[in-house]
Amino acid sequence: PLVSGKLLFERANEFGFAVGAFNFNNMEFLKAILEAAQEEEAPVFLQTTESAIGYAGIEFLAGMVHAVKDSYKVPFALHLDHGRSVESVLLAIRYGYTSVMIDYSDKPYKENLEVTRKVVSLCSPLGISVEAELGRLVGREDEVESVEEVLVDPEQAKEFALGTGIDALAPAIGTAHGAFKFKGEPRLDFERLRRVKERTNLPLVLHGASGVYYEYVNEINMYGGELKGARGVPDDDVRRAIELGINKVNTDTDLRLAFISTLRRMMSEERRNVDPRKFLKPAMEEVKEVVKRRIRLYGSSGKA
Ligand SMILES: O=C(COP(=O)(O)O)N(O)CCCCOP(=O)(O)O
Ligand SMILES: [Ca+2]
Ligand code: NA
Ligand SMILES: [Zn+2]
């Protein structure tokens, strides 16, 4: 059933596992994620960004989730990913989101603190969880290309947690969104992560965590794509981050790669087909498989 993110954050933090947070923009991804969670008996965050809302419309995205709120036995939250303003959070509240992120991490610290505190005052009385971010991921951040990386300051994280009352914190520890995450070798700042957990004891969120699996990258390149130098976070680094206190892992790129690789192969093989379902069904199946793989990696199978 549809539940508050608070429930998912608290249980993951208590038992030391991570809940998968999977982005969706349409029915196919949403269905694949929920079926994967059901089969793995795992809790999940269903999350949409503001650009997902711009693409599909919030009434479609939230409407689909509310339509199936009692159709799956596993608990799932509907989360606003990278909310950029109080207005965006208010819209999500109006459409029955059960968790929000307010991402003011590229603004001056004091602004981040004040706006995040405001969002907590709006959401907490409604039982809606609030996630915020400290530090900046490289790559696309607030639609600004290749913003300067800023890693989280663990001392500031403690003050921020106390000053805002947030339910969860996303500390920037070296990851980036998308399929091209690292200039050189993949490197997460595990010591910094350990100190943030030690000082805040909050549920922590890992952004930019996709593995960017070579089997999907290869297939995309074989069927007309051009993903040169695509690189993600190794599975062992995700495991290590969860051991050190990550309790929600954001996963978008891995679903995109699974979907697009299958779509490209099907489109090139079935040259007479014009029924979208013939292509979308196997593509959905592949998304479901990669969601199950990530749920198992996060240690959340059987934790519903
Ligand atoms: O941290 C992540 C996912 O990281 P990943 O790219 O490693 O999967 N996310 O927060 C997912 C958001 C990705 C951007 O979505 P839009 O294109 O809709 O703006
Ligand atoms: Ca940010
Ligand atoms: Na988020
Ligand atoms: Zn993110």
Short mmCIF file of C-alpha atoms and ligand atoms in Angstrom, two decimals:
data_model
loop_
_atom_site.label_atom_id
_atom_site.label_comp_id
_atom_site.label_asym_id
_atom_site.label_seq_id
_atom_site.Cartn_x
_atom_site.Cartn_y
_atom_site.Cartn_z
CA PRO A 1 0.00 0.00 0.00
CA LEU A 2 0.93 3.71 -0.31
CA VAL A 3 2.65 4.77 2.92
CA SER A 4 4.59 7.72 4.37
CA GLY A 5 8.28 7.84 3.57
CA LYS A 6 8.87 8.22 7.31
CA LEU A 7 8.00 4.54 7.81
CA LEU A 8 10.49 3.41 5.13
CA PHE A 9 13.31 5.67 6.33
CA GLU A 10 12.94 4.67 9.99
CA ARG A 11 12.88 0.90 9.38
CA ALA A 12 15.83 1.00 6.98
CA ASN A 13 17.85 3.06 9.47
CA GLU A 14 16.93 0.74 12.33
CA PHE A 15 17.83 -2.49 10.50
CA GLY A 16 20.77 -1.18 8.44
CA PHE A 17 19.57 -1.74 4.87
CA ALA A 18 18.66 0.61 2.02
CA VAL A 19 15.33 1.12 0.27
CA GLY A 20 15.46 1.49 -3.51
CA ALA A 21 14.16 4.84 -4.80
CA PHE A 22 13.25 4.37 -8.47
CA ASN A 23 12.34 7.20 -10.85
CA PHE A 24 9.39 6.91 -13.22
CA ASN A 25 7.93 9.14 -15.93
CA ASN A 26 5.29 6.77 -17.38
CA MET A 27 3.06 3.74 -16.79
CA GLU A 28 5.62 1.22 -18.07
CA PHE A 29 8.36 2.13 -15.57
CA LEU A 30 5.88 2.48 -12.69
CA LYS A 31 4.41 -0.96 -13.34
CA ALA A 32 7.86 -2.55 -13.73
CA ILE A 33 9.04 -1.08 -10.41
CA LEU A 34 5.95 -2.14 -8.46
CA GLU A 35 5.97 -5.67 -9.89
CA ALA A 36 9.67 -6.01 -9.06
CA ALA A 37 9.05 -4.81 -5.49
CA GLN A 38 6.11 -7.22 -5.13
CA GLU A 39 8.18 -10.19 -6.34
CA GLU A 40 11.09 -9.24 -4.05
CA GLU A 41 8.75 -8.48 -1.14
CA ALA A 42 10.55 -5.18 -0.76
CA PRO A 43 9.55 -1.62 0.20
CA VAL A 44 10.31 1.04 -2.43
CA PHE A 45 10.20 4.78 -3.03
CA LEU A 46 8.45 5.67 -6.29
CA GLN A 47 9.94 9.03 -7.25
CA THR A 48 9.37 11.75 -9.83
CA THR A 49 11.47 14.79 -10.58
CA GLU A 50 10.06 18.18 -11.62
CA SER A 51 11.02 17.36 -15.23
CA ALA A 52 9.09 14.08 -14.97
CA ILE A 53 6.08 16.15 -13.85
CA GLY A 54 6.66 18.51 -16.79
CA TYR A 55 6.76 15.52 -19.16
CA ALA A 56 3.69 13.56 -17.98
CA GLY A 57 1.72 15.95 -15.77
CA ILE A 58 1.41 15.47 -12.01
CA GLU A 59 -2.20 14.32 -12.29
CA PHE A 60 -1.08 11.38 -14.46
CA LEU A 61 1.94 10.43 -12.32
CA ALA A 62 0.26 10.83 -8.92
CA GLY A 63 -3.05 9.56 -10.30
CA MET A 64 -1.54 6.25 -11.43
CA VAL A 65 0.08 5.71 -8.02
CA HIS A 66 -3.13 6.50 -6.13
CA ALA A 67 -5.08 4.23 -8.49
CA VAL A 68 -2.94 1.25 -7.37
CA LYS A 69 -2.41 2.30 -3.73
CA ASP A 70 -4.05 -0.95 -2.49
CA SER A 71 -3.09 -3.24 -5.38
CA TYR A 72 0.34 -4.27 -4.06
CA LYS A 73 1.04 -5.80 -0.67
CA VAL A 74 4.47 -4.13 -0.34
CA PRO A 75 4.70 -0.65 1.21
CA PHE A 76 5.67 2.16 -1.19
CA ALA A 77 6.05 5.93 -0.81
CA LEU A 78 5.46 8.54 -3.53
CA HIS A 79 8.45 10.91 -3.38
CA LEU A 80 9.21 14.24 -5.03
CA ASP A 81 12.83 13.93 -6.15
CA HIS A 82 14.93 17.13 -6.31
CA GLY A 83 12.12 19.53 -5.48
CA ARG A 84 13.56 22.98 -6.24
CA SER A 85 11.08 25.26 -4.45
CA VAL A 86 8.44 25.46 -1.74
CA GLU A 87 5.85 25.83 -4.53
CA SER A 88 6.96 22.49 -5.99
CA VAL A 89 6.61 20.86 -2.56
CA LEU A 90 3.13 22.37 -2.08
CA LEU A 91 2.03 20.95 -5.45
CA ALA A 92 3.28 17.50 -4.41
CA ILE A 93 1.44 17.75 -1.10
CA ARG A 94 -1.74 18.69 -2.97
CA TYR A 95 -1.41 15.56 -5.15
CA GLY A 96 -0.90 13.18 -2.26
CA TYR A 97 2.87 12.68 -2.27
CA THR A 98 4.02 10.99 0.94
CA SER A 99 7.66 12.15 0.85
CA VAL A 100 9.53 15.11 -0.64
CA MET A 101 13.10 16.24 -1.26
CA ILE A 102 13.80 19.98 -1.10
CA ASP A 103 17.12 20.42 -2.92
CA TYR A 104 18.61 23.80 -2.07
CA SER A 105 22.13 22.38 -2.00
CA ASP A 106 23.46 24.72 -4.67
CA LYS A 107 22.26 27.78 -2.76
CA PRO A 108 24.11 29.45 0.17
CA TYR A 109 23.99 27.32 3.32
CA LYS A 110 21.74 29.73 5.24
CA GLU A 111 19.15 29.69 2.45
CA ASN A 112 19.24 25.89 2.35
CA LEU A 113 18.72 25.81 6.11
CA GLU A 114 15.83 28.30 6.10
CA VAL A 115 13.89 26.87 3.14
CA THR A 116 14.39 23.30 4.36
CA ARG A 117 13.12 24.28 7.83
CA LYS A 118 10.06 25.82 6.14
CA VAL A 119 9.38 22.64 4.16
CA VAL A 120 9.66 20.53 7.34
CA SER A 121 7.11 22.82 9.05
CA LEU A 122 4.72 22.21 6.12
CA CYS A 123 5.28 18.45 5.74
CA SER A 124 5.90 16.98 9.18
CA PRO A 125 2.43 17.80 10.58
CA LEU A 126 1.04 15.92 7.54
CA GLY A 127 3.24 12.87 8.15
CA ILE A 128 5.20 13.53 4.94
CA SER A 129 8.95 12.82 5.12
CA VAL A 130 11.47 15.48 4.11
CA GLU A 131 14.85 14.80 2.48
CA ALA A 132 17.43 17.57 1.95
CA GLU A 133 20.93 17.71 0.46
CA LEU A 134 24.30 19.12 1.53
CA GLY A 135 27.13 19.52 -0.96
CA ARG A 136 26.93 19.33 -4.74
CA LEU A 137 27.12 16.41 -7.15
CA VAL A 138 29.20 17.03 -10.28
CA GLY A 139 27.45 16.90 -13.66
CA ARG A 140 23.88 18.10 -14.01
CA GLU A 141 22.84 19.92 -10.82
CA ASP A 142 19.84 22.25 -10.98
CA GLU A 143 20.04 22.13 -14.78
CA VAL A 144 23.47 23.78 -14.60
CA GLU A 145 26.03 21.67 -16.48
CA SER A 146 29.23 20.55 -14.71
CA VAL A 147 28.74 22.57 -11.53
CA GLU A 148 31.79 22.67 -9.25
CA GLU A 149 31.78 19.61 -6.96
CA VAL A 150 31.36 20.37 -3.26
CA LEU A 151 31.55 17.44 -0.81
CA VAL A 152 29.44 17.43 2.36
CA ASP A 153 30.98 18.89 5.56
CA PRO A 154 30.15 16.42 8.39
CA GLU A 155 30.20 19.14 11.09
CA GLN A 156 27.80 21.26 9.04
CA ALA A 157 25.60 18.18 8.53
CA LYS A 158 25.10 17.81 12.28
CA GLU A 159 24.12 21.49 12.66
CA PHE A 160 21.85 21.26 9.58
CA ALA A 161 20.06 18.16 10.87
CA LEU A 162 19.43 19.75 14.26
CA GLY A 163 18.43 23.09 12.72
CA THR A 164 15.90 21.69 10.24
CA GLY A 165 14.33 18.54 11.70
CA ILE A 166 14.65 16.67 8.38
CA ASP A 167 13.85 12.97 8.15
CA ALA A 168 16.72 12.15 5.76
CA LEU A 169 19.87 13.73 4.37
CA ALA A 170 21.59 13.32 0.99
CA PRO A 171 25.33 13.97 1.57
CA ALA A 172 27.41 14.65 -1.56
CA ILE A 173 30.30 12.15 -1.34
CA GLY A 174 31.60 12.10 -4.95
CA THR A 175 28.84 10.62 -7.09
CA ALA A 176 27.09 12.27 -10.06
CA HIS A 177 23.81 11.77 -11.92
CA GLY A 178 23.71 10.00 -15.26
CA ALA A 179 25.82 7.45 -17.14
CA PHE A 180 29.18 9.27 -17.00
CA LYS A 181 29.94 9.52 -13.32
CA PHE A 182 33.65 9.71 -12.81
CA LYS A 183 36.52 11.32 -14.68
CA GLY A 184 38.98 8.70 -13.46
CA GLU A 185 38.39 5.69 -11.21
CA PRO A 186 35.07 5.48 -9.31
CA ARG A 187 35.73 7.00 -5.89
CA LEU A 188 33.28 7.60 -3.04
CA ASP A 189 34.45 9.41 0.09
CA PHE A 190 33.54 6.65 2.57
CA GLU A 191 35.31 8.30 5.51
CA ARG A 192 33.23 11.44 5.01
CA LEU A 193 30.07 9.31 4.82
CA ARG A 194 30.96 7.53 8.05
CA ARG A 195 31.40 10.88 9.83
CA VAL A 196 28.09 12.26 8.56
CA LYS A 197 26.28 9.16 9.90
CA GLU A 198 28.13 9.34 13.22
CA ARG A 199 27.18 13.00 13.69
CA THR A 200 23.59 12.89 12.48
CA ASN A 201 22.35 9.31 12.98
CA LEU A 202 19.87 10.21 10.24
CA PRO A 203 18.70 7.97 7.39
CA LEU A 204 21.09 8.92 4.56
CA VAL A 205 20.40 9.01 0.81
CA LEU A 206 22.84 8.16 -1.99
CA HIS A 207 22.22 10.08 -5.23
CA GLY A 208 23.91 9.25 -8.52
CA ALA A 209 24.31 5.61 -7.44
CA SER A 210 23.52 3.70 -10.65
CA GLY A 211 25.92 0.93 -11.62
CA VAL A 212 25.75 1.68 -15.40
CA TYR A 213 26.11 -2.05 -16.16
CA TYR A 214 28.34 -2.81 -19.13
CA GLU A 215 25.93 -5.40 -20.59
CA TYR A 216 23.37 -2.67 -21.20
CA VAL A 217 25.93 -0.11 -22.37
CA ASN A 218 27.37 -2.67 -24.84
CA GLU A 219 23.94 -3.56 -26.21
CA ILE A 220 23.05 0.11 -26.69
CA ASN A 221 26.35 0.68 -28.52
CA MET A 222 25.75 -2.46 -30.65
CA TYR A 223 22.34 -1.22 -31.82
CA GLY A 224 23.11 2.34 -32.84
CA GLY A 225 23.80 4.08 -29.54
CA GLU A 226 27.05 5.91 -28.70
CA LEU A 227 27.76 5.70 -24.96
CA LYS A 228 31.54 6.09 -24.93
CA GLY A 229 33.20 6.00 -21.51
CA ALA A 230 29.96 5.38 -19.59
CA ARG A 231 30.80 4.45 -16.01
CA GLY A 232 28.86 3.97 -12.76
CA VAL A 233 29.27 3.08 -9.12
CA PRO A 234 30.56 -0.51 -8.61
CA ASP A 235 28.16 -2.81 -6.69
CA ASP A 236 30.76 -3.26 -3.93
CA ASP A 237 30.88 0.51 -3.36
CA VAL A 238 27.09 0.59 -3.00
CA ARG A 239 27.29 -2.26 -0.48
CA ARG A 240 30.01 -0.39 1.44
CA ALA A 241 27.97 2.83 1.46
CA ILE A 242 24.97 0.94 2.89
CA GLU A 243 27.19 -0.60 5.59
CA LEU A 244 28.23 2.98 6.46
CA GLY A 245 24.64 4.20 6.82
CA ILE A 246 22.98 4.82 3.44
CA ASN A 247 19.26 3.93 3.75
CA LYS A 248 17.79 5.12 0.40
CA VAL A 249 19.54 4.63 -2.94
CA ASN A 250 18.30 6.73 -5.90
CA THR A 251 18.21 4.73 -9.12
CA ASP A 252 17.25 6.19 -12.49
CA THR A 253 20.02 5.64 -15.05
CA ASP A 254 20.12 1.84 -14.60
CA LEU A 255 16.41 1.67 -15.47
CA ARG A 256 16.89 3.89 -18.52
CA LEU A 257 19.80 1.75 -19.80
CA ALA A 258 17.81 -1.48 -19.36
CA PHE A 259 14.81 -0.01 -21.17
CA ILE A 260 16.69 1.65 -24.05
CA SER A 261 19.01 -1.32 -24.70
CA THR A 262 16.01 -3.65 -25.12
CA LEU A 263 14.10 -1.11 -27.19
CA ARG A 264 17.05 -0.55 -29.57
CA ARG A 265 17.56 -4.31 -30.04
CA MET A 266 13.84 -5.02 -30.60
CA MET A 267 13.44 -2.08 -32.99
CA SER A 268 16.34 -3.29 -35.11
CA GLU A 269 15.28 -6.97 -35.07
CA GLU A 270 11.49 -6.75 -35.55
CA ARG A 271 11.55 -4.58 -38.63
CA ARG A 272 7.93 -5.21 -39.62
CA ASN A 273 6.36 -4.47 -36.25
CA VAL A 274 4.46 -1.19 -35.67
CA ASP A 275 2.66 -2.20 -32.46
CA PRO A 276 4.43 -0.29 -29.63
CA ARG A 277 3.44 -2.99 -27.15
CA LYS A 278 5.66 -5.51 -28.92
CA PHE A 279 8.65 -3.32 -28.06
CA LEU A 280 7.51 -1.86 -24.73
CA LYS A 281 6.61 -5.17 -23.09
CA PRO A 282 10.13 -6.72 -23.27
CA ALA A 283 11.60 -3.32 -22.39
CA MET A 284 9.39 -3.20 -19.27
CA GLU A 285 10.48 -6.76 -18.41
CA GLU A 286 14.13 -5.71 -18.57
CA VAL A 287 13.43 -2.73 -16.29
CA LYS A 288 11.73 -5.08 -13.85
CA GLU A 289 14.78 -7.37 -13.86
CA VAL A 290 17.23 -4.55 -13.16
CA VAL A 291 14.98 -3.19 -10.38
CA LYS A 292 14.98 -6.66 -8.75
CA ARG A 293 18.77 -6.79 -9.08
CA ARG A 294 19.13 -3.39 -7.38
CA ILE A 295 16.59 -4.29 -4.64
CA ARG A 296 18.70 -7.36 -3.81
CA LEU A 297 21.90 -5.28 -3.87
CA TYR A 298 20.32 -2.85 -1.37
CA GLY A 299 19.50 -5.69 1.05
CA SER A 300 15.80 -4.79 0.94
CA SER A 301 14.41 -8.08 -0.39
CA GLY A 302 11.97 -9.60 2.10
CA LYS A 303 11.93 -6.39 4.15
CA ALA A 304 8.38 -5.30 3.19
O1 LIG B 1 20.23 10.40 -7.97
C1 LIG B 1 19.44 10.13 -8.88
C2 LIG B 1 19.72 9.00 -9.85
O2 LIG B 1 21.07 8.87 -10.10
P1 LIG B 1 21.52 7.91 -11.32
O3 LIG B 1 21.61 8.76 -12.54
O4 LIG B 1 22.87 7.38 -10.87
O5 LIG B 1 20.49 6.81 -11.47
N1 LIG B 1 18.26 10.81 -9.01
O6 LIG B 1 17.92 11.73 -8.07
C3 LIG B 1 17.36 10.61 -10.16
C4 LIG B 1 17.15 11.94 -10.89
C5 LIG B 1 17.75 11.90 -12.28
C6 LIG B 1 17.37 13.10 -13.13
O7 LIG B 1 16.03 12.95 -13.54
P2 LIG B 1 15.43 13.98 -14.62
O8 LIG B 1 16.13 13.70 -15.93
O9 LIG B 1 13.96 13.65 -14.67
O10 LIG B 1 15.69 15.39 -14.12
CA CA B 2 21.55 19.43 -5.29
NA NA B 3 15.45 12.32 -3.66
ZN ZN B 4 19.61 12.85 -7.44
#
